[in-house]
mmCIF file of C-alpha atoms in Angstrom:
data_model
loop_
_atom_site.group_PDB
_atom_site.id
_atom_site.type_symbol
_atom_site.label_atom_id
_atom_site.label_comp_id
_atom_site.label_asym_id
_atom_site.label_seq_id
_atom_site.Cartn_x
_atom_site.Cartn_y
_atom_site.Cartn_z
ATOM 1 C CA LEU A 783 -85.145 -54.601 52.357
ATOM 2 C CA PRO A 784 -86.547 -57.665 54.117
ATOM 3 C CA LEU A 785 -85.115 -58.355 57.529
ATOM 4 C CA SER A 786 -86.153 -62.010 57.584
ATOM 5 C CA SER A 787 -82.794 -63.108 59.001
ATOM 6 C CA LEU A 788 -82.986 -60.582 61.814
ATOM 7 C CA GLU A 789 -84.259 -62.347 64.892
ATOM 8 C CA THR A 790 -84.046 -62.121 68.641
ATOM 9 C CA ASN A 791 -83.844 -64.954 71.132
ATOM 10 C CA SER A 792 -86.304 -65.582 73.973
ATOM 11 C CA ASN A 793 -84.416 -63.245 76.309
ATOM 12 C CA GLY A 794 -84.863 -60.350 73.930
ATOM 13 C CA CYS A 795 -81.230 -60.281 72.915
ATOM 14 C CA CYS A 796 -80.303 -60.616 69.317
ATOM 15 C CA ALA A 797 -79.773 -63.992 67.735
ATOM 16 C CA GLY A 798 -77.263 -64.730 65.053
ATOM 17 C CA GLY A 799 -74.627 -62.648 66.751
ATOM 18 C CA GLY A 800 -71.014 -63.502 67.202
ATOM 19 C CA SER A 801 -69.134 -64.866 70.116
ATOM 20 C CA SER A 802 -65.789 -64.008 71.551
ATOM 21 C CA ASP A 803 -64.302 -66.405 68.999
ATOM 22 C CA ASP A 804 -65.442 -64.124 66.151
ATOM 23 C CA ASN A 805 -63.286 -61.196 67.083
ATOM 24 C CA GLY A 806 -60.534 -61.590 64.552
ATOM 25 C CA GLY A 807 -57.841 -60.422 66.967
ATOM 26 C CA ASP A 808 -57.566 -58.325 70.060
ATOM 27 C CA GLY A 809 -59.835 -55.587 68.728
ATOM 28 C CA GLY A 810 -57.339 -52.753 68.927
ATOM 29 C CA ASP A 811 -58.389 -49.651 70.846
ATOM 30 C CA GLU A 812 -62.034 -50.651 71.275
ATOM 31 C CA GLY A 813 -61.162 -53.087 74.046
ATOM 32 C CA PRO A 814 -60.570 -56.804 74.305
ATOM 33 C CA GLY A 815 -62.553 -59.115 72.074
ATOM 34 C CA PHE A 816 -64.321 -56.496 69.938
ATOM 35 C CA ARG A 817 -64.717 -57.194 66.251
ATOM 36 C CA THR A 818 -63.782 -54.144 64.267
ATOM 37 C CA GLU A 819 -63.059 -55.411 60.789
ATOM 38 C CA GLY A 820 -66.068 -55.606 58.505
ATOM 39 C CA ALA A 821 -68.595 -54.269 61.014
ATOM 40 C CA SER A 822 -68.275 -50.662 59.894
ATOM 41 C CA ALA A 823 -68.351 -51.451 56.174
ATOM 42 C CA GLN A 824 -71.467 -53.612 56.544
ATOM 43 C CA SER A 825 -73.169 -50.940 58.629
ATOM 44 C CA GLU A 826 -72.830 -48.348 55.865
ATOM 45 C CA GLN A 827 -75.908 -49.685 54.078
ATOM 46 C CA TRP A 828 -77.974 -49.021 57.217
ATOM 47 C CA ASN A 829 -76.410 -45.614 57.884
ATOM 48 C CA GLN A 830 -78.023 -44.347 54.662
ATOM 49 C CA TRP A 831 -81.503 -44.905 56.104
ATOM 50 C CA PRO A 832 -83.169 -42.165 58.176
ATOM 51 C CA PRO A 833 -83.451 -43.514 61.753
ATOM 52 C CA GLU A 834 -87.277 -43.154 61.768
ATOM 53 C CA GLN A 835 -87.615 -45.290 58.630
ATOM 54 C CA LEU A 836 -85.170 -47.889 59.916
ATOM 55 C CA ALA A 837 -87.029 -48.065 63.245
ATOM 56 C CA ALA A 838 -90.324 -48.533 61.370
ATOM 57 C CA LEU A 839 -88.775 -51.305 59.265
ATOM 58 C CA ILE A 840 -87.487 -53.101 62.365
ATOM 59 C CA ARG A 841 -90.875 -52.779 64.110
ATOM 60 C CA SER A 842 -92.733 -54.080 61.057
ATOM 61 C CA GLN A 843 -90.552 -57.150 60.587
ATOM 62 C CA ILE A 844 -89.503 -58.125 64.108
ATOM 63 C CA PRO A 845 -92.569 -58.529 66.345
ATOM 64 C CA ARG A 846 -90.598 -58.365 69.600
ATOM 65 C CA PHE A 847 -89.712 -54.716 68.923
ATOM 66 C CA ARG A 848 -93.326 -53.612 68.406
ATOM 67 C CA ASN A 849 -94.157 -53.745 72.130
ATOM 68 C CA ARG A 850 -90.915 -52.373 73.480
ATOM 69 C CA PRO A 851 -90.444 -48.653 74.091
ATOM 70 C CA TYR A 852 -88.349 -47.059 71.350
ATOM 71 C CA LEU A 853 -85.982 -44.350 72.587
ATOM 72 C CA PRO A 854 -84.654 -42.387 69.600
ATOM 73 C CA ASP A 855 -82.596 -39.900 71.635
ATOM 74 C CA THR A 856 -81.845 -38.371 75.052
ATOM 75 C CA HIS A 857 -84.940 -36.151 74.928
ATOM 76 C CA ALA A 858 -87.211 -39.163 74.367
ATOM 77 C CA LEU A 859 -85.484 -40.973 77.240
ATOM 78 C CA SER A 860 -86.064 -37.994 79.555
ATOM 79 C CA ARG A 861 -89.745 -37.805 78.560
ATOM 80 C CA ALA A 862 -90.168 -41.559 79.067
ATOM 81 C CA LEU A 863 -88.560 -41.418 82.514
ATOM 82 C CA GLU A 864 -90.760 -38.480 83.526
ATOM 83 C CA ALA A 865 -93.784 -40.497 82.390
ATOM 84 C CA GLY A 866 -92.768 -43.405 84.657
ATOM 85 C CA LEU A 867 -90.972 -45.717 82.215
ATOM 86 C CA PRO A 868 -89.390 -47.961 84.910
ATOM 87 C CA VAL A 869 -92.816 -48.640 86.428
ATOM 88 C CA GLN A 870 -94.584 -49.131 83.083
ATOM 89 C CA LEU A 871 -91.854 -51.215 81.419
ATOM 90 C CA ARG A 872 -92.993 -54.710 80.460
ATOM 91 C CA GLY A 873 -89.904 -56.845 80.531
ATOM 92 C CA ASP A 874 -86.463 -55.404 81.027
ATOM 93 C CA PHE A 875 -85.733 -53.932 77.591
ATOM 94 C CA CYS A 876 -86.258 -50.771 75.579
ATOM 95 C CA TRP A 877 -84.549 -50.270 72.221
ATOM 96 C CA SER A 878 -82.784 -47.575 70.276
ATOM 97 C CA LEU A 879 -80.749 -46.863 67.175
ATOM 98 C CA CYS A 880 -78.925 -43.999 68.917
ATOM 99 C CA PHE A 881 -75.296 -44.656 69.826
ATOM 100 C CA GLU A 882 -74.290 -41.117 70.768
ATOM 101 C CA ALA A 883 -72.119 -40.888 73.879
ATOM 102 C CA PRO A 884 -74.425 -38.496 75.823
ATOM 103 C CA PHE A 885 -77.369 -40.859 75.255
ATOM 104 C CA ILE A 886 -75.447 -43.910 76.475
ATOM 105 C CA GLN A 887 -74.098 -41.930 79.444
ATOM 106 C CA THR A 888 -77.643 -40.880 80.375
ATOM 107 C CA LEU A 889 -78.844 -44.480 80.116
ATOM 108 C CA ALA A 890 -76.090 -45.654 82.462
ATOM 109 C CA TYR A 891 -76.724 -42.767 84.867
ATOM 110 C CA GLU A 892 -80.428 -43.684 85.008
ATOM 111 C CA GLY A 893 -79.632 -47.324 85.838
ATOM 112 C CA PHE A 894 -79.891 -48.945 82.412
ATOM 113 C CA LEU A 895 -77.358 -51.469 81.179
ATOM 114 C CA PRO A 896 -76.723 -50.337 77.576
ATOM 115 C CA ILE A 897 -76.468 -53.637 75.698
ATOM 116 C CA CYS A 898 -75.678 -53.581 71.990
ATOM 117 C CA CYS A 899 -76.405 -56.403 69.611
ATOM 118 C CA GLU A 900 -76.354 -57.111 65.915
ATOM 119 C CA LEU A 901 -79.663 -58.104 64.339
ATOM 120 C CA GLY A 902 -79.008 -61.248 62.326
ATOM 121 C CA GLY A 903 -75.564 -62.699 61.843
ATOM 122 C CA GLY A 904 -73.415 -60.438 59.722
ATOM 123 C CA SER A 905 -76.164 -57.952 58.811
ATOM 124 C CA GLY A 906 -74.226 -54.953 60.113
ATOM 125 C CA LEU A 907 -77.425 -53.615 61.695
ATOM 126 C CA TYR A 908 -76.822 -52.851 65.351
ATOM 127 C CA VAL A 909 -79.519 -52.076 67.891
ATOM 128 C CA LEU A 910 -79.035 -50.739 71.388
ATOM 129 C CA LEU A 911 -81.116 -52.618 73.963
ATOM 130 C CA PRO A 912 -81.106 -50.564 77.160
ATOM 131 C CA LYS A 913 -81.874 -53.049 79.917
ATOM 132 C CA LEU A 914 -83.360 -52.082 83.259
ATOM 133 C CA HIS A 915 -83.605 -54.887 85.793
ATOM 134 C CA VAL A 916 -86.753 -53.629 87.500
ATOM 135 C CA GLN A 917 -87.035 -56.668 89.778
ATOM 136 C CA ARG A 918 -83.319 -57.133 90.479
ATOM 137 C CA CYS A 919 -81.989 -53.591 90.633
ATOM 138 C CA VAL A 920 -80.770 -51.646 93.618
ATOM 139 C CA LEU A 921 -81.379 -47.927 93.446
ATOM 140 C CA LEU A 922 -79.739 -46.049 96.264
ATOM 141 C CA ASP A 923 -79.825 -42.519 97.471
ATOM 142 C CA TRP A 924 -76.192 -42.476 98.553
ATOM 143 C CA THR A 925 -76.815 -39.561 100.916
ATOM 144 C CA GLN A 926 -79.203 -41.780 102.907
ATOM 145 C CA LEU A 927 -76.940 -44.861 102.990
ATOM 146 C CA HIS A 928 -76.154 -46.174 106.467
ATOM 147 C CA LEU A 929 -73.709 -49.004 107.145
ATOM 148 C CA SER A 930 -73.669 -50.780 110.475
ATOM 149 C CA ARG A 931 -70.295 -51.207 112.153
ATOM 150 C CA LYS A 932 -70.332 -54.931 111.404
ATOM 151 C CA VAL A 933 -70.923 -54.338 107.701
ATOM 152 C CA PHE A 934 -68.379 -51.515 107.662
ATOM 153 C CA ARG A 935 -65.711 -53.859 109.115
ATOM 154 C CA ARG A 936 -66.506 -56.537 106.524
ATOM 155 C CA CYS A 937 -66.273 -53.953 103.758
ATOM 156 C CA SER A 938 -62.625 -53.327 104.551
ATOM 157 C CA ARG A 939 -61.830 -56.466 102.515
ATOM 158 C CA TYR A 940 -63.276 -54.906 99.357
ATOM 159 C CA ARG A 941 -62.440 -51.910 97.233
ATOM 160 C CA LEU A 942 -64.836 -49.997 95.001
ATOM 161 C CA THR A 943 -63.317 -48.046 92.134
ATOM 162 C CA VAL A 944 -64.789 -46.123 89.238
ATOM 163 C CA SER A 945 -63.280 -45.918 85.754
ATOM 164 C CA ARG A 946 -60.128 -47.779 86.703
ATOM 165 C CA ALA A 947 -60.278 -51.085 84.801
ATOM 166 C CA LEU A 948 -62.760 -50.797 81.923
ATOM 167 C CA SER A 949 -60.859 -53.190 79.648
ATOM 168 C CA LYS A 950 -60.748 -55.806 82.431
ATOM 169 C CA VAL A 951 -64.466 -55.368 83.114
ATOM 170 C CA LEU A 952 -65.281 -55.759 79.410
ATOM 171 C CA ALA A 953 -63.015 -58.807 79.149
ATOM 172 C CA GLY A 954 -64.848 -60.339 82.130
ATOM 173 C CA CYS A 955 -68.242 -59.628 80.529
ATOM 174 C CA ILE A 956 -67.119 -61.239 77.272
ATOM 175 C CA LYS A 957 -65.737 -64.240 79.165
ATOM 176 C CA GLN A 958 -69.039 -64.669 81.041
ATOM 177 C CA HIS A 959 -71.554 -63.853 78.271
ATOM 178 C CA GLY A 960 -69.681 -63.837 74.955
ATOM 179 C CA GLU A 961 -69.324 -60.832 72.687
ATOM 180 C CA SER A 962 -72.851 -60.959 71.350
ATOM 181 C CA TRP A 963 -74.109 -58.150 73.597
ATOM 182 C CA ILE A 964 -71.099 -55.842 73.581
ATOM 183 C CA TYR A 965 -70.832 -55.139 69.864
ATOM 184 C CA PRO A 966 -69.205 -51.893 68.812
ATOM 185 C CA PRO A 967 -71.699 -49.707 66.955
#
C-alpha cells in the first residue's frame, strides 16, 4: 500500500491530523476531546500487518522516519538508553508502533513525552513519537534537591500533585495544541 498521503510537518509531528473540532463529542471514557468513532475501524487494516513490515513501509515512504531511532518495544528502549540515546538523539523525536501500557509508562519514566499522531488525515495509522527535549529538559535527582528558604517560602503558593486531574491536564493540552498529538491508539 502506498503511503503517499502520510506526511509529517516541519516539527516532526504528523500532518493531516485532526483538531479538537474533529472529536465528534466528548470522547467518552478516553478523556475530553478524543475521537473514538471510526478510528478503531480504520486502524484494523494496519493491525493485520506485522509491526516490522509496517515499520519498514513507513521508513521507505516517509523520509523523516528513516533517520529517527525506531523503538519497537520496552527492550529496545532499554538498550537504546544504555547506549546513550539522549546524547546521540538528533532532534527531539524517536518513533514507535508500540502502544502497550508498560512501554508508554517506561517512556514517561525516562523523561519522554509520549506523543501520538495519525499519519495522513483519516488513514487510521497511528505512530507514537516519543519526544525528549534534550535542550529544554530538567532531569533531577530528587534526593539531591535543595531549596533555599526564599524559594521554599515562594513555593507555598503552589501545589504539586500526581495523578489527580488527568482529564483536566489532557483538556488543557488539547486547548493549547489541538488534538492532533493526543490521538487514541
